Amino acid sequence: MISLVAFVLISYILLYAFADTLSPVPYPDNILGQVPLPGELRSNEFDNHTLDSPLDAWLDTEYDIAIDRLLANIAPGGRNTWNIIPGTVIASPSRSHPDYYYQWVRDAAITTSTLVSLYAFDPTSSLSTNILEILNAYSDLQYDLQHTQNPSGTFDDLSGLGEPKFNTDASPFTSSWGRPQRDGPALRALTLIHYLHAYNDTHPWMWTTKDGRDWYRRLYDASMPPTSIIKADLEYVSHNWASAGFDIWEEVHGLHFFTAKVQLRALREGTEIARSFNDQGAAEWYQQQANEMTVWIRSFWDDNKAHLVETLKSGRSGLDCGILLAPLHGTRDEYIGHEDVFLPWSDEILLTLLALVQDMRHRFPINAAAANSSDQLTGIAVGRYPEDIYDGDGFSEGNPWFLCTASVAEVLYRTAIRAAERTWLNISERGLTFWQAVLPDEFLYPVNVSTEDAAFHSALLRLKEVGDGFLGVIMAHATAEGSLSEQFDGVTGFERGAANLTWSYGAFIEAVRWRRRLHML
């Protein structure tokens, strides 16, 4: 009699083999009795791209679902946030097994940054009207959270800014937890700087009015001790970036690549915003710290392993999905030349991506078809890190995560976009291994490839196809209604862990947003 595991393996080999023939899942008018939020859920950002496959059609449908379900987890207006403080972003509506009904500073900032991008693209849409109300509420709430005494400390010495999560009534979470976490202040500062720029683009006259100056002052003011949200977070980052804290997964205490990368970006953009507000002393200080970080962050590269490591001096392998998330959140949408270390398309990030994919293709039974493929970059389900044992509600063995799988696709799309924008590819000696996995028969030695070379266009097309393979995995494991949980089982493929994880939807939205941008080139 065939075993259950063998049956599952055979089933998934067949599933991936015929994934391209699957019909897109329709979005029902009413899912589980929920009423869609008001607003234009479909972005017209890339309306003229061509639907070439079932994946394209499914991505368009799922993009709308993801925006709807992301907004459902945010107050005000979210259908899963009844009687919650406005501005709150819950991690998930799940209240037990596991209980994620809290607001994490990191998750909220990452999610809200996605909302700022949606607002900035079309600020006159009804969706943006809803988003603007959320952004204002988020800003007000973050000021209150910063000033809330908590187990990490107080606002007086800024130590309380390292607190990772709060209850949904804005009170401190006082149970035992991995604290402090030093990525939250950097991400919050970046999100509010993003918001400040987007709002200024649509309200340029506000710089010259008293009400406008007061509005901006709540976000950034030069006074010390700090009285504004961004200024306080930048002061925290600039004085604590060399101090240990807990990692993105709240498990390991040390110095972490993800934290460092978003801190470095915060200091770079903080320098610019300080100058805009004539805060020259702070600008010089932030610039000095950023320059020091730029040198120090290179210590995360391990020559012996030939990839980046997430945590310095850790007993783990160092491979971690957080390394891919780091440049995605640690690099601004529009590339600025001085951001020259560990960008999404850098050799070090791409080699780490390849190493992580190589590990994960053999780690989960649902990746069996890919594991037997000669293509090193066949789309697979990607988990957090090789040593993971968190199963979504306990500790047995880790599973693939939707947000990690989406992050691989986004890195590849952004790499293709960057190459197209600068019209050439540099296949360096260090990065050669990755590019040989992209086009095994093409890149035999280091070379510069321009748009005049057929290999250039083949490489960009291949990057897009590989990215699509990872989004195809998400298509295969999302529910029929389009729900995305935290994880999906590495053996059965069914969703598990926290249901309707806000970050899963946000990561998917970002990957699709960059894919659409690539289609426009």
XYZ file of C-alpha atoms in Angstrom:
521
model
C 0.000 0.000 0.000
C 1.368 3.432 -0.938
C 2.313 5.563 2.109
C 0.736 8.934 2.842
C 4.049 10.748 2.334
C 4.608 9.057 -1.020
C 1.079 9.954 -2.070
C 1.631 13.607 -1.115
C 4.935 13.716 -2.997
C 3.397 12.315 -6.151
C 0.455 14.688 -5.859
C 2.691 17.739 -5.617
C 4.898 16.658 -8.484
C 1.771 16.530 -10.618
C 0.489 19.826 -9.176
C 3.623 21.775 -10.077
C 3.953 20.070 -13.435
C 0.507 21.273 -14.478
C 0.298 24.545 -12.519
C 0.244 26.619 -15.701
C -2.925 24.892 -16.860
C -4.927 25.819 -13.765
C -7.772 28.269 -14.201
C -7.725 31.396 -12.039
C -9.884 31.307 -8.942
C -12.768 33.801 -9.113
C -13.149 36.305 -6.293
C -16.617 35.779 -4.817
C -18.697 38.815 -3.990
C -18.953 37.854 -0.360
C -16.305 35.783 1.413
C -17.317 34.351 4.766
C -20.039 36.961 5.020
C -17.557 39.837 4.889
C -18.370 43.026 3.038
C -15.514 44.528 0.994
C -14.301 47.895 2.210
C -15.297 50.986 0.225
C -12.830 52.292 -2.280
C -11.256 51.339 -5.558
C -9.504 48.093 -4.741
C -7.999 47.655 -8.195
C -4.981 49.812 -8.834
C -4.639 51.113 -12.370
C -0.895 51.404 -11.948
C -0.139 49.055 -14.852
C -3.485 48.590 -16.568
C -1.892 48.268 -19.990
C 0.153 45.182 -19.194
C -0.847 42.088 -21.096
C -2.431 39.037 -19.495
C -0.430 36.183 -20.960
C -1.184 33.255 -18.670
C -3.426 31.935 -15.905
C -0.832 33.262 -13.454
C -1.317 36.811 -14.751
C -5.072 36.597 -14.328
C -4.778 35.060 -10.872
C -2.276 37.701 -9.747
C -4.619 40.517 -10.770
C -7.491 38.943 -8.876
C -5.383 38.090 -5.839
C -3.879 41.592 -5.794
C -7.325 43.043 -5.160
C -8.088 40.400 -2.551
C -4.774 41.083 -0.815
C -5.445 44.822 -0.569
C -8.933 44.155 0.780
C -7.731 41.671 3.376
C -4.798 43.812 4.396
C -7.129 46.745 5.015
C -9.438 44.440 6.959
C -6.699 44.183 9.603
C -6.232 47.934 10.061
C -8.201 50.451 12.091
C -10.103 52.564 11.354
C -12.434 50.754 8.989
C -11.032 47.232 9.053
C -13.718 44.614 9.520
C -11.382 42.614 11.791
C -10.601 45.595 14.019
C -13.886 46.344 15.759
C -13.431 48.560 18.841
C -9.676 48.912 18.308
C -7.634 52.107 18.652
C -7.475 53.926 15.256
C -4.107 53.532 13.572
C -3.643 49.984 14.829
C -2.365 47.324 12.425
C -3.061 43.873 13.829
C -0.692 41.125 12.760
C -3.589 38.731 12.235
C -7.197 38.392 13.390
C -6.199 35.064 14.988
C -6.753 35.215 18.756
C -5.737 31.665 19.664
C -3.490 28.919 18.314
C -1.690 31.235 17.715
C -2.686 34.561 19.270
C -1.448 37.278 16.915
C -4.063 39.848 17.882
C -1.474 42.502 18.718
C 0.272 45.351 16.982
C 3.981 44.922 16.281
C 5.945 48.095 15.585
C 7.881 46.377 12.773
C 4.905 44.723 11.060
C 2.795 47.869 11.314
C 5.508 50.046 9.789
C 6.110 47.636 6.890
C 2.373 47.367 6.193
C 1.810 51.103 6.430
C 4.676 51.759 4.030
C 2.831 49.672 1.450
C -0.234 51.840 2.013
C 1.856 54.969 1.462
C 2.973 53.553 -1.902
C -0.640 52.912 -2.903
C -1.603 56.438 -1.835
C 1.338 58.030 -3.643
C 0.495 56.371 -6.943
C -3.061 57.720 -7.148
C -3.818 60.162 -4.301
C -7.201 61.173 -5.742
C -8.758 57.706 -5.711
C -11.371 56.715 -3.157
C -8.972 54.020 -1.970
C -6.403 56.720 -1.229
C -9.004 58.722 0.671
C -9.437 55.725 2.975
C -5.698 55.221 3.182
C -5.086 58.852 4.102
C -7.378 58.487 7.108
C -5.384 55.411 8.153
C -2.042 57.181 7.690
C -3.081 60.095 9.880
C -4.395 57.734 12.552
C -1.219 55.653 12.359
C 0.932 58.747 12.883
C -1.077 59.844 15.911
C -0.954 56.378 17.445
C 2.800 56.024 16.949
C 3.343 59.236 18.906
C 1.292 57.771 21.760
C 3.103 54.420 21.630
C 6.483 56.126 21.718
C 5.476 57.881 24.945
C 4.034 54.747 26.589
C 6.210 53.317 29.348
C 6.832 49.634 28.657
C 9.113 46.743 29.673
C 11.866 48.014 27.353
C 11.976 51.419 29.023
C 10.609 54.946 28.752
C 10.515 57.825 26.300
C 12.658 60.029 28.547
C 15.822 58.172 27.556
C 14.257 56.698 24.375
C 14.867 53.142 25.603
C 11.146 52.398 25.335
C 11.322 52.750 21.546
C 12.856 49.282 21.395
C 9.609 47.682 22.579
C 8.422 45.322 19.823
C 4.677 44.975 20.385
C 1.651 46.505 22.097
C -1.900 45.480 22.852
C -4.654 46.649 20.516
C -5.819 49.244 23.078
C -2.333 50.827 22.901
C -1.380 49.555 26.352
C 2.025 47.891 26.792
C 2.398 44.154 26.419
C 4.057 43.190 29.680
C 4.583 39.427 29.396
C 7.965 37.875 28.695
C 9.154 38.523 25.143
C 12.263 38.965 22.997
C 13.149 42.583 23.706
C 14.462 45.013 22.737
C 14.022 44.815 18.971
C 15.880 47.607 17.244
C 14.452 47.403 13.724
C 11.059 48.889 14.666
C 12.176 52.523 15.169
C 14.108 52.486 11.882
C 11.172 51.071 9.922
C 8.707 53.472 11.531
C 10.956 56.437 10.690
C 11.247 55.246 7.086
C 7.490 54.804 6.753
C 6.756 58.277 8.103
C 9.470 59.857 5.943
C 7.834 58.085 2.985
C 4.471 59.474 4.109
C 5.877 62.968 4.579
C 7.233 63.028 1.031
C 4.047 61.568 -0.470
C 1.845 64.045 1.386
C 4.071 66.947 0.449
C 3.813 65.962 -3.220
C 0.023 66.256 -3.033
C -0.109 69.245 -0.643
C 2.933 71.390 -1.588
C 1.325 74.589 -0.325
C 1.346 73.347 3.276
C 4.997 74.342 3.744
C 3.927 77.986 3.650
C 0.978 77.871 6.081
C 0.946 77.704 9.856
C -1.366 74.694 9.860
C 0.954 72.997 7.398
C 4.051 73.701 9.465
C 2.273 72.348 12.531
C 1.334 69.203 10.599
C 4.927 68.593 9.524
C 6.273 69.437 12.967
C 4.488 66.486 14.558
C 6.466 64.238 12.206
C 9.812 66.049 12.332
C 11.019 68.903 14.472
C 14.625 69.848 15.188
C 14.134 70.405 18.910
C 16.105 68.360 21.441
C 15.247 66.369 23.460
C 13.135 65.064 20.578
C 9.443 65.899 20.508
C 8.518 64.523 17.077
C 8.068 60.933 15.939
C 10.716 60.681 13.219
C 13.299 62.659 15.166
C 12.888 60.416 18.224
C 13.267 57.250 16.142
C 16.329 58.598 14.337
C 17.949 59.522 17.632
C 17.279 55.996 18.892
C 18.744 54.418 15.747
C 21.789 56.669 15.615
C 22.716 55.904 19.242
C 21.830 52.190 19.301
C 22.734 50.657 15.934
C 25.814 48.973 17.394
C 23.857 47.492 20.313
C 22.521 43.943 20.285
C 18.805 43.168 20.178
C 16.451 40.448 19.021
C 16.139 39.478 15.374
C 13.258 39.864 12.947
C 11.826 36.514 14.113
C 12.125 37.504 17.802
C 14.265 34.482 18.640
C 17.991 35.321 18.622
C 19.781 38.066 20.551
C 22.673 39.637 18.717
C 23.544 41.882 15.787
C 21.405 41.178 12.739
C 21.639 41.961 9.037
C 17.968 42.858 8.568
C 18.082 45.291 11.475
C 21.329 46.829 10.287
C 20.147 47.308 6.708
C 16.953 49.152 7.639
C 18.840 51.194 10.234
C 21.361 52.249 7.596
C 18.622 53.347 5.229
C 16.901 55.241 8.058
C 20.101 57.133 8.812
C 20.636 57.947 5.120
C 17.114 59.259 4.653
C 17.195 60.821 8.105
C 20.186 62.873 7.014
C 18.203 64.235 4.080
C 15.077 64.976 6.087
C 17.092 66.713 8.815
C 18.615 69.004 6.207
C 15.163 69.741 4.802
C 14.112 70.947 8.249
C 17.344 72.934 8.707
C 18.497 70.566 11.429
C 22.123 70.681 10.309
C 23.718 69.313 13.466
C 21.502 66.222 13.376
C 22.134 65.782 9.647
C 25.886 65.689 10.248
C 25.467 63.217 13.105
C 23.187 60.885 11.130
C 25.543 61.074 8.141
C 28.525 60.198 10.323
C 26.730 57.189 11.783
C 25.595 56.053 8.336
C 29.165 56.209 7.037
C 30.375 54.087 9.940
C 27.571 51.605 9.386
C 28.376 51.335 5.686
C 31.809 49.990 6.569
C 30.659 47.811 9.477
C 27.716 46.147 7.711
C 30.105 44.462 5.288
C 31.097 42.127 8.132
C 27.879 40.166 7.480
C 29.453 38.718 4.323
C 31.072 35.324 4.984
C 33.778 34.460 2.440
C 33.912 30.835 3.513
C 30.172 30.305 3.147
C 29.955 32.545 0.070
C 26.771 34.174 1.330
C 25.598 36.758 3.844
C 24.707 35.698 7.376
C 21.704 37.063 9.240
C 23.313 37.167 12.694
C 26.955 37.731 13.539
C 28.664 35.040 15.638
C 25.611 32.786 15.526
C 25.609 29.015 15.747
C 23.211 28.830 12.819
C 24.108 28.466 9.164
C 23.323 32.140 8.648
C 20.965 31.562 5.723
C 17.737 33.394 6.440
C 14.804 34.878 4.567
C 15.478 38.034 6.604
C 18.537 38.639 4.436
C 16.282 38.969 1.375
C 13.766 41.111 3.235
C 16.568 43.442 4.343
C 17.361 45.063 0.974
C 13.685 45.136 0.020
C 12.909 47.314 3.042
C 16.373 48.814 3.246
C 16.435 50.281 -0.280
C 14.126 53.036 -1.444
C 11.925 52.491 -4.480
C 13.832 54.989 -6.601
C 17.510 54.072 -6.493
C 19.889 56.776 -5.265
C 23.531 56.389 -6.239
C 25.078 56.587 -2.762
C 23.069 53.560 -1.601
C 25.863 51.279 -2.671
C 25.934 48.393 -0.213
C 23.896 45.181 -0.349
C 21.183 46.378 -2.713
C 18.536 43.891 -3.941
C 20.526 43.286 -7.152
C 23.977 43.103 -5.515
C 26.089 39.986 -5.959
C 25.958 39.254 -2.241
C 22.163 39.322 -2.046
C 21.753 37.247 -5.203
C 24.259 34.626 -4.044
C 22.479 34.410 -0.693
C 19.158 34.018 -2.501
C 20.602 31.158 -4.540
C 22.025 29.460 -1.445
C 18.718 29.784 0.428
C 16.741 28.399 -2.523
C 19.184 25.509 -2.863
C 18.671 24.635 0.785
C 14.880 24.982 0.743
C 14.331 22.925 -2.417
C 15.491 19.835 -0.482
C 13.972 20.778 2.876
C 10.238 20.391 2.247
C 8.526 17.395 0.613
C 6.252 19.743 -1.360
C 9.395 20.897 -3.185
C 10.130 17.370 -4.423
C 9.494 18.172 -8.086
C 11.850 21.146 -7.952
C 14.471 19.153 -6.045
C 14.679 16.734 -8.953
C 14.955 19.498 -11.544
C 18.246 20.451 -13.166
C 17.111 24.080 -12.960
C 18.652 25.520 -9.794
C 16.095 28.331 -9.705
C 12.844 26.444 -10.213
C 10.113 28.072 -8.134
C 9.798 26.503 -4.696
C 8.198 27.082 -1.301
C 10.609 29.069 0.892
C 10.795 29.005 4.670
C 12.480 31.342 7.115
C 15.798 29.577 7.757
C 17.141 25.989 7.714
C 17.047 25.476 11.490
C 13.446 26.672 11.901
C 11.227 24.513 14.143
C 8.258 26.891 14.639
C 5.249 25.199 13.041
C 2.735 28.031 13.402
C 1.383 27.054 16.814
C 4.204 25.195 18.503
C 7.642 23.775 17.913
C 8.155 20.669 15.798
C 9.460 21.588 12.354
C 9.353 24.720 10.287
C 7.271 25.304 7.168
C 7.344 27.556 4.114
C 6.107 31.121 4.612
C 4.172 33.133 2.039
C 6.116 36.312 2.763
C 9.466 34.560 2.306
C 8.397 32.999 -0.978
C 7.166 36.395 -2.224
C 10.428 38.055 -1.177
C 12.431 35.843 -3.556
C 10.228 36.935 -6.455
C 10.534 40.603 -5.536
C 14.347 40.475 -5.388
C 14.433 38.937 -8.879
C 12.002 41.482 -10.344
C 13.932 44.388 -8.855
C 17.177 42.947 -10.204
C 15.703 42.829 -13.698
C 14.344 46.368 -13.386
C 17.691 47.749 -12.254
C 19.485 46.078 -15.181
C 16.926 47.442 -17.639
C 17.238 50.961 -16.214
C 21.010 51.093 -16.458
C 21.020 49.125 -19.778
C 23.770 46.701 -18.841
C 24.613 43.755 -16.613
C 27.865 43.301 -14.765
C 28.584 39.589 -14.382
C 31.386 39.809 -11.819
C 33.670 37.058 -10.613
C 31.858 37.008 -7.274
C 28.368 36.939 -8.776
C 29.158 34.489 -11.583
C 27.677 31.496 -9.733
C 24.275 33.143 -9.534
C 24.217 34.202 -13.176
C 25.281 30.740 -14.278
C 22.195 29.444 -12.474
C 20.123 32.022 -14.384
C 21.570 31.122 -17.822
C 23.743 28.011 -17.441
C 25.003 27.962 -21.019
C 25.530 31.687 -21.439
C 27.762 33.131 -18.720
C 30.975 31.124 -18.571
C 33.213 33.877 -17.196
C 32.901 37.436 -15.824
C 31.660 39.860 -18.444
C 29.776 43.119 -18.953
C 26.645 42.576 -21.029
C 24.866 45.478 -22.744
C 21.459 45.805 -24.343
C 23.091 45.096 -27.693
C 23.754 41.526 -26.560
C 21.068 38.881 -26.881
C 22.224 37.504 -23.528
C 21.099 40.722 -21.824
C 17.513 40.292 -22.943
C 17.593 36.553 -22.250
C 18.770 37.239 -18.690
C 16.004 39.770 -17.996
C 13.351 37.467 -19.396
C 14.729 34.598 -17.339
C 14.705 36.675 -14.118
C 11.057 37.472 -14.716
C 10.208 33.836 -15.428
C 12.015 32.660 -12.289
C 10.228 35.261 -10.179
C 6.937 34.103 -11.646
C 7.782 30.571 -10.592
C 7.825 31.633 -6.947
C 4.559 33.547 -7.254
C 3.160 30.435 -8.911
C 3.919 28.556 -5.709
C 1.863 31.113 -3.781
C -0.953 30.616 -6.281
C -0.811 26.871 -5.703
C -1.063 27.162 -1.910
C -3.423 30.092 -1.390
C -6.965 29.069 -0.494
C -9.692 29.088 -3.124
C -10.921 32.366 -1.600
C -7.472 33.939 -1.869
C -6.590 33.860 1.823
C -2.926 33.894 2.820
C -1.959 32.652 6.254
C 1.468 32.894 7.850
C 2.692 29.470 6.714
C 1.736 26.509 4.571
C 2.566 22.962 5.522
C 5.828 21.633 4.116
C 4.305 18.169 3.601
C 0.620 18.651 2.783
C 0.785 22.191 1.378
C -2.271 23.359 3.325
C -2.208 26.683 5.155
C -1.327 26.752 8.817
C -0.318 29.205 11.512
C -1.961 32.600 11.899
C -4.777 33.073 9.391
C -4.932 36.156 7.154
C -1.485 37.363 8.169
C -1.205 41.053 7.345
C 2.452 40.787 6.383
C 1.710 37.924 3.961
C -0.683 40.172 2.047
C 1.734 43.101 2.129
C 4.644 41.026 0.828
C 2.482 39.663 -1.970
C 1.281 43.159 -2.915
C 4.862 44.429 -3.082
C 6.032 41.529 -5.251
C 3.179 42.067 -7.697
C 3.749 45.825 -7.689
C 7.364 45.328 -8.789
C 6.353 42.688 -11.315
C 3.943 45.157 -12.900
C 6.647 47.788 -12.974
C 8.880 45.320 -14.803
C 6.121 44.712 -17.358
C 6.129 48.425 -18.165
C 9.772 48.501 -19.237
